[in-house]
Coordinates of C-alpha atoms in Angstrom, one line a residue:
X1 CA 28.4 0.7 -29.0
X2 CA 30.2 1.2 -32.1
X3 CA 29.4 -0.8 -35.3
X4 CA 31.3 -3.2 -36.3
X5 CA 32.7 -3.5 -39.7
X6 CA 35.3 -5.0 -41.9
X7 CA 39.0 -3.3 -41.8
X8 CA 41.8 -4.6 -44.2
X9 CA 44.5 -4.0 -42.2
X10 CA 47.4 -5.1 -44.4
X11 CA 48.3 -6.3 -48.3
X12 CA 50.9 -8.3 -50.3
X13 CA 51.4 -9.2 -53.8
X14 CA 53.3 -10.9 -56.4
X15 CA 54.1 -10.9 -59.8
X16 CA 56.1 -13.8 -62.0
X17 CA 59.5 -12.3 -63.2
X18 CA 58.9 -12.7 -66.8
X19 CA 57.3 -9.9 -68.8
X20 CA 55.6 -9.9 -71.8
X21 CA 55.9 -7.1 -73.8
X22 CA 53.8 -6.5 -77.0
X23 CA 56.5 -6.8 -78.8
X24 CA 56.6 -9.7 -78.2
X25 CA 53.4 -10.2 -78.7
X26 CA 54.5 -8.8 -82.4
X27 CA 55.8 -12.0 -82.9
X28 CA 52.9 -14.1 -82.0
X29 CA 49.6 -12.3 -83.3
X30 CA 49.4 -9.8 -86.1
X31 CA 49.0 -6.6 -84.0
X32 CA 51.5 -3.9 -83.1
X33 CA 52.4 -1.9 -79.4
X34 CA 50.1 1.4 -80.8
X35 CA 47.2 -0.7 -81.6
X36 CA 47.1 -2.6 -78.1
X37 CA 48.0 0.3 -76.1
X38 CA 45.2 2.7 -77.9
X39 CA 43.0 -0.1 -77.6
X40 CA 43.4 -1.4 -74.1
X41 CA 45.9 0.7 -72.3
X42 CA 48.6 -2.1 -71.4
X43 CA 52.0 -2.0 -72.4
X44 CA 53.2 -5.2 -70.9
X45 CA 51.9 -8.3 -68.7
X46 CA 53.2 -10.8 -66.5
X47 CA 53.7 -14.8 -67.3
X48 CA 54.2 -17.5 -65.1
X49 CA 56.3 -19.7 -66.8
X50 CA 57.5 -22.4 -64.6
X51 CA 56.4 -25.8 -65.4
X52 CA 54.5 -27.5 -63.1
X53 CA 53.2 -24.4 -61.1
X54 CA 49.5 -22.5 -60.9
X55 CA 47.8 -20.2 -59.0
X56 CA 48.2 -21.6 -56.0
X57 CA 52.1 -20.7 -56.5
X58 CA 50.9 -17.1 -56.9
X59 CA 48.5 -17.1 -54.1
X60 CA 51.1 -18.4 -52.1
X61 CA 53.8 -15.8 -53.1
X62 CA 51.3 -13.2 -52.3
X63 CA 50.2 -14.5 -48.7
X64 CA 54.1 -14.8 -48.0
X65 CA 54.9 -11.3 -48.9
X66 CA 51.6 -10.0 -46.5
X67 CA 53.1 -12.8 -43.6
X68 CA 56.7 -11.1 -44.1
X69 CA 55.9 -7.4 -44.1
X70 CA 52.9 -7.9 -41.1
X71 CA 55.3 -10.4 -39.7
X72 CA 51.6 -12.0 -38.8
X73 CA 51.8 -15.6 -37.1
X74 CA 49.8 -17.6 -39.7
X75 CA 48.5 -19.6 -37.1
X76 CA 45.9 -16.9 -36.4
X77 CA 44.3 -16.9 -39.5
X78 CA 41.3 -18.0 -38.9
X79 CA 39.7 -18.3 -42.6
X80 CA 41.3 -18.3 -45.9
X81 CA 39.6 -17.0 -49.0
X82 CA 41.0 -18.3 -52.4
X83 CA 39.5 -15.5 -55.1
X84 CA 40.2 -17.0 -58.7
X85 CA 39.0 -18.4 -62.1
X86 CA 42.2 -20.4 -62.5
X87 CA 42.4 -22.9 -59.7
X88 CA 45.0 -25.4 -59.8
X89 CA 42.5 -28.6 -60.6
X90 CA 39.2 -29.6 -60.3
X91 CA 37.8 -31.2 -57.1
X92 CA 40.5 -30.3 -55.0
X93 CA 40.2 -27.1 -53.2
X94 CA 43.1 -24.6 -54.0
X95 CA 42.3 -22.7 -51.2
X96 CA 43.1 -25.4 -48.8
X97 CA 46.4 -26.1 -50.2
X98 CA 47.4 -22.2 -50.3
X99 CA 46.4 -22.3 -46.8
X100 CA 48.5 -25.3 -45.6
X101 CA 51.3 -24.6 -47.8
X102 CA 51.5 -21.0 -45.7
X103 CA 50.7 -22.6 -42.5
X104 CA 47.8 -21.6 -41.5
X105 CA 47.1 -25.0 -40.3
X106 CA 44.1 -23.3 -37.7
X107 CA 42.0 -21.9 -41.0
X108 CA 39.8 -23.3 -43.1
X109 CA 39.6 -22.4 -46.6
X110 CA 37.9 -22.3 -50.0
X111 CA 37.6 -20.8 -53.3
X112 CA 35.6 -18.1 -54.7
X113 CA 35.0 -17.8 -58.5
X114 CA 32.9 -15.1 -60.1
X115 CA 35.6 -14.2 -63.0
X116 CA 36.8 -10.8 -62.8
X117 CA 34.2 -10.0 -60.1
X118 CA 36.1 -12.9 -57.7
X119 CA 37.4 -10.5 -55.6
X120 CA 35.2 -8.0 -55.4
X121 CA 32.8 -10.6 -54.2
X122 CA 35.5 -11.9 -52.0
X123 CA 35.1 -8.8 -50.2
X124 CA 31.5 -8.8 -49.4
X125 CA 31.7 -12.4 -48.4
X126 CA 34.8 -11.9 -46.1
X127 CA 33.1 -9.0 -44.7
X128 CA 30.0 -11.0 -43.7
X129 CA 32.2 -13.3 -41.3
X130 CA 33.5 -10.3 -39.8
X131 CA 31.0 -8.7 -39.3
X132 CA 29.0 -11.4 -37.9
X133 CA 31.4 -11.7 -34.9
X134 CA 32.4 -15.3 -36.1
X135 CA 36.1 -14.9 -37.3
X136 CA 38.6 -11.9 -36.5
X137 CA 41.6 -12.8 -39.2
X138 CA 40.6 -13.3 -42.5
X139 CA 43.0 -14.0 -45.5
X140 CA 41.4 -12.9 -48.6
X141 CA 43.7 -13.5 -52.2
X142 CA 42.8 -13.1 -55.4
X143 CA 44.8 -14.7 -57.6
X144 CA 44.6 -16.1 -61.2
X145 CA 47.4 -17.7 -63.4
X146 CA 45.5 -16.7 -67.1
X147 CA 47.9 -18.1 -69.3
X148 CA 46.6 -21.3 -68.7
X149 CA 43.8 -20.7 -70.7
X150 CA 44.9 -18.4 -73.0
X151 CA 45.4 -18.9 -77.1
X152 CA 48.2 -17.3 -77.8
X153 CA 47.4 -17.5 -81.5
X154 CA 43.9 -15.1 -80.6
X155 CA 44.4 -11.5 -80.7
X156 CA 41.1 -10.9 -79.4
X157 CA 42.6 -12.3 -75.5
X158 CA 46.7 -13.1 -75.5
X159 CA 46.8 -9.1 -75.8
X160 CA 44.7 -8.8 -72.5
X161 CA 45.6 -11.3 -70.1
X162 CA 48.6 -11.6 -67.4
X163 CA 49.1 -13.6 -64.3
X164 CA 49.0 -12.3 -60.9
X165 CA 48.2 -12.5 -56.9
X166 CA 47.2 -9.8 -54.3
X167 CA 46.5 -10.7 -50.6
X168 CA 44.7 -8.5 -48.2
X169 CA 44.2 -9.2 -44.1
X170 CA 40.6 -8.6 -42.8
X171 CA 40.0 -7.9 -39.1
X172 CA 36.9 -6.1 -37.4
X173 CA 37.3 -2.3 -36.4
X174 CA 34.9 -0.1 -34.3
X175 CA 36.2 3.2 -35.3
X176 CA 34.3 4.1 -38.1
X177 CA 36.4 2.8 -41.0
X178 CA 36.3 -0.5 -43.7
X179 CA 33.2 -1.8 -45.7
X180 CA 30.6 0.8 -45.4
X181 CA 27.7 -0.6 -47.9
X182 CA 27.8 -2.7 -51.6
X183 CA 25.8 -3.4 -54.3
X184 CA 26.2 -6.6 -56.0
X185 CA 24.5 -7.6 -59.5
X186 CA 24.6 -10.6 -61.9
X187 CA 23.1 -11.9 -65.0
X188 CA 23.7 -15.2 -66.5
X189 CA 22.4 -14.5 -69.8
X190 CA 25.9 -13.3 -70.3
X191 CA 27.9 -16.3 -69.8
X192 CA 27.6 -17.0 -73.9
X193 CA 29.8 -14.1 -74.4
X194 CA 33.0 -14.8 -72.0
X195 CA 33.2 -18.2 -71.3
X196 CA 36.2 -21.6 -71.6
X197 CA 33.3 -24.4 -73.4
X198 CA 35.2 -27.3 -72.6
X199 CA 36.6 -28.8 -69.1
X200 CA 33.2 -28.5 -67.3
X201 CA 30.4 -30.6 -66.6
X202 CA 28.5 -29.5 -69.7
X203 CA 31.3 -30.2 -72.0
X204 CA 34.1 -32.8 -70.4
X205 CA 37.3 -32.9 -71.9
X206 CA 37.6 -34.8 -75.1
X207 CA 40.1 -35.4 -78.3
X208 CA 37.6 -33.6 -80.0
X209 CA 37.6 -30.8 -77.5
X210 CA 41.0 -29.9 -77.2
X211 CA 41.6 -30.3 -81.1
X212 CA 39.3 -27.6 -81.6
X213 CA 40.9 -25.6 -79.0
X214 CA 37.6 -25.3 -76.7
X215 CA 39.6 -24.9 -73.6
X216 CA 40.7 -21.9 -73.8
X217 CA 39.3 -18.1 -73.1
X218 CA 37.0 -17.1 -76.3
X219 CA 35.4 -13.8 -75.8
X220 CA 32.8 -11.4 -77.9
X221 CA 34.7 -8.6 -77.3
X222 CA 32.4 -5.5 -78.3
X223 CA 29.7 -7.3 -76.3
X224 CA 31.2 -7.7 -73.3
X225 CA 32.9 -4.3 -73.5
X226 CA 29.5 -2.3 -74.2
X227 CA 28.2 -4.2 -70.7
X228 CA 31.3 -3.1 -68.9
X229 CA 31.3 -0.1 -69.6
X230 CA 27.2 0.5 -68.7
X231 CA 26.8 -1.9 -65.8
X232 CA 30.8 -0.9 -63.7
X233 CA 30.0 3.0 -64.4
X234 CA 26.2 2.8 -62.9
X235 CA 26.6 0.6 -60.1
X236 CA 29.2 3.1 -59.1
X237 CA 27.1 5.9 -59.9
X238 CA 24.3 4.3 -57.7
X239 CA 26.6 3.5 -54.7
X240 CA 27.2 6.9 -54.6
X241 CA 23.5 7.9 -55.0
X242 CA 22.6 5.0 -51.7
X243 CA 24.9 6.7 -49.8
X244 CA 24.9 10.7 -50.2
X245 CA 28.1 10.7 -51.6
X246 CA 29.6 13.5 -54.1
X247 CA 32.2 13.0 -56.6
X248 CA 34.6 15.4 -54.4
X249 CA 33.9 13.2 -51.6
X250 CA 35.8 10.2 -53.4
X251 CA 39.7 9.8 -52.8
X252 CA 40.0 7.0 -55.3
X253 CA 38.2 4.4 -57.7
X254 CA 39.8 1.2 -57.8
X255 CA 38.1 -0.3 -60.6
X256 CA 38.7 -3.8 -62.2
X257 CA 41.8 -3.4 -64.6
X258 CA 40.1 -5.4 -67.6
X259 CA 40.6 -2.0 -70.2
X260 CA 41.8 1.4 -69.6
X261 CA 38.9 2.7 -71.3
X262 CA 36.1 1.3 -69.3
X263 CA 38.3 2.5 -66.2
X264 CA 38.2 5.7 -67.9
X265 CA 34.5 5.7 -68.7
X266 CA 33.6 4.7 -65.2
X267 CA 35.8 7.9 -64.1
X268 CA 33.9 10.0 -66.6
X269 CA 30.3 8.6 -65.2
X270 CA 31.2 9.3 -61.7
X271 CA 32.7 12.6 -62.5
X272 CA 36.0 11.8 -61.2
X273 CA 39.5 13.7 -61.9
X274 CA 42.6 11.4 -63.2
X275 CA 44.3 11.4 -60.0
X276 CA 41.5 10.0 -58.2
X277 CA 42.1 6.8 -60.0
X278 CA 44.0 4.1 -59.7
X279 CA 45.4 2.7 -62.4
X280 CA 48.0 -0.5 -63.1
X281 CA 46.8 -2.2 -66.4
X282 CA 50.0 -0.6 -68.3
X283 CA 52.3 -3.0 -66.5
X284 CA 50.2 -6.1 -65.7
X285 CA 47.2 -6.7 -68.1
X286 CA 44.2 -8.0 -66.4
X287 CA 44.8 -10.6 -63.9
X288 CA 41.1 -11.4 -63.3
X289 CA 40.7 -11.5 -59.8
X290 CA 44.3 -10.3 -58.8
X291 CA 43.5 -6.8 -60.2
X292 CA 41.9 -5.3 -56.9
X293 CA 44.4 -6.1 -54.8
X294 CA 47.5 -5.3 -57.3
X295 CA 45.6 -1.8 -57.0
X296 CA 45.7 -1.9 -53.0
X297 CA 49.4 -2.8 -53.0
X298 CA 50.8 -0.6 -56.0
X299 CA 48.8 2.2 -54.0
X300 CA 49.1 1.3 -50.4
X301 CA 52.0 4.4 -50.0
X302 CA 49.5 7.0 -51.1
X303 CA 46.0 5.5 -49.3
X304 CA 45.3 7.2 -45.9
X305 CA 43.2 6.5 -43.1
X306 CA 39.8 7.4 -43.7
X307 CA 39.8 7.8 -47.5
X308 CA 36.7 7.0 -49.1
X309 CA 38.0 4.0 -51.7
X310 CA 35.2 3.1 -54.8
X311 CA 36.2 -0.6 -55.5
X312 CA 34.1 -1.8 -58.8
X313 CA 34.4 -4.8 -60.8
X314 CA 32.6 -6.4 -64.2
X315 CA 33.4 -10.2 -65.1
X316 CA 32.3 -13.0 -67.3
X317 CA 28.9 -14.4 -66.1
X318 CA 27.9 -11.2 -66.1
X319 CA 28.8 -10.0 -62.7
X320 CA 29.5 -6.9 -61.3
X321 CA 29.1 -4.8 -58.4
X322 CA 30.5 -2.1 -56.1
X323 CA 31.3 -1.3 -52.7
X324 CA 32.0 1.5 -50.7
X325 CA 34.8 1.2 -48.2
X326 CA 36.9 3.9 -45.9
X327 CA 40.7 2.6 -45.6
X328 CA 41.9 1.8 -42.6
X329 CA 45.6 2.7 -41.9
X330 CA 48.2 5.2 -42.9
X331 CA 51.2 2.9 -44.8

């Protein structure tokens, strides 16, 4: 009998309509479209700029847009996944909205917050239920609305950060293909160097607080970046090492869109050409844990059944990891 492992069989996404450009951003911050573009890579990002709506909006948008092109009754789904850093409010689940609000009233549903590593994560955990023989439709989202805790008056983040949602369907296959091994690594001695201070449990929200902006994204940039760029590149290097793999053997690295440069650095690690990489940042920033699945769906058209698909992420905490999956389907 053949093992059983974890396909995704289908993906959606969405973005908000509003784009903003860096020059725009010209306006807000002293900086200028070369210096973010040399620095980073990313030419523009998406805002949600509706009042009243959060992530759960874009989470929603993105299950829709799986629902419509699958034409999957949502009844099926059997667990829902919420992947984010954003969620709407505290206490209440945004999970278990998204899923009622799509109407998958025979699910049950949570959140899943490792930063930029939520979906990544997301994966392994999703992967586990499948596997286990437990649930055979699995609704996995990552999806992050950043600009709510973003200062636009900080260069070091409103440059970075855009809003987002990816969706992917997990079912069990026997023929070879879907999650095929991980490695998974975290170290909490990093959380002083990415972090929003205020709104927790350690520090509540307060007149003080919010006067001295504490509840928004404040990051130690070359810190954060030097770990990036070490920990994404050699957890993908060791992957490969685990599981006899050779850089040829690779059709694409889909890497966490937090910097073009430690996407590039990763590449240049795993001795990987250009076109095995898949690359988005240019057009949405990083959307924390949408960035995986934006990759999926901006790529879907060229992945084929059976490629060998390095997925790698690095987020505030520190977490990172890597898996190893095989795709599934030709689009």
């Amino acid at each position: 009998m053949n093992r059983v492992t974890a396909a995704i069989t289908a993906v959606g996404k969405y973005v908000p309509d509003y784009v903003l450009t860096n020059k725009e951003l010209e306006t807000m911050v002293e900086t200028n479209d070369e210096w973010i573009v040399s620095r980073t890579g990313i030419k523009e990002r998406r805002i949600l700029k509706e009042e009243g709506k959060g992530t759960s909006y874009l989470a929603i948008k993105s299950a829709e847009d799986l629902i419509a092109k699958t034409k999957l009754d949502p009844k099926e789904i059997e667990l829902v996944i919420l992947c984010t850093a954003t969620r709407d409010m505290q206490a209440a689940s945004t999970g278990s909205y998204v899923a009622s609000e799509i109407g998958a009233v025979n699910a049950f549903a949570f959140d899943l917050d490792s930063a930029c590593s939520s979906f990544l994560y997301g994966l392994s955990v999703a992967a586990s239920y499948i596997e286990s023989g437990k649930y055979k439709k699995i609704l996995l989202i990552g999806a992050d609305k950043n600009s709510s805790m973003i200062d636009y008056t900080d260069r070091a983040t409103c440059i970075i950060f855009g809003d987002g949602a990816g969706a992917v369907l997990m079912e069990p296959t026997t023929d070879g293909n879907g999650l095929q091994d991980e490695l998974m690594r975290s170290d909490g001695s990093g959380r002083e160097f990415l972090n929003v201070a205020a709104g927790g449990s350690v520090l509540p929200a307060t007149e003080e607080t919010v006067a001295n902006r504490l509840h928004f994204a404040k990051q130690d940039g070359q810190t954060v970046f030097k770990n990036a760029v070490f920990n994404m590149a050699d957890v993908c290097e060791k992957i490969l090492e685990k599981n006899n793999l050779k850089n040829e053997d690779v059709n694409w690295l889909a890497a966490h869109q937090a910097n073009k440069r430690i996407v590039e650095a990763t590449a240049r690690r795993m001795k990987l050409d250009p076109s095995q990489v898949m690359l988005n940042i240019q057009n949405y920033g990083n959307t924390t844990s949408a960035t995986l699945p934006l990759l999926l769906a901006d790529y879907e058209s060229q992945l084929k059944k059976g490629d060998i698909v390095i997925f790698a992420a690095f987020g505030g905490g520190f977490s990172w990891g890597s898996i190893y999956f095989k795709w599934c389907y030709n689009s």
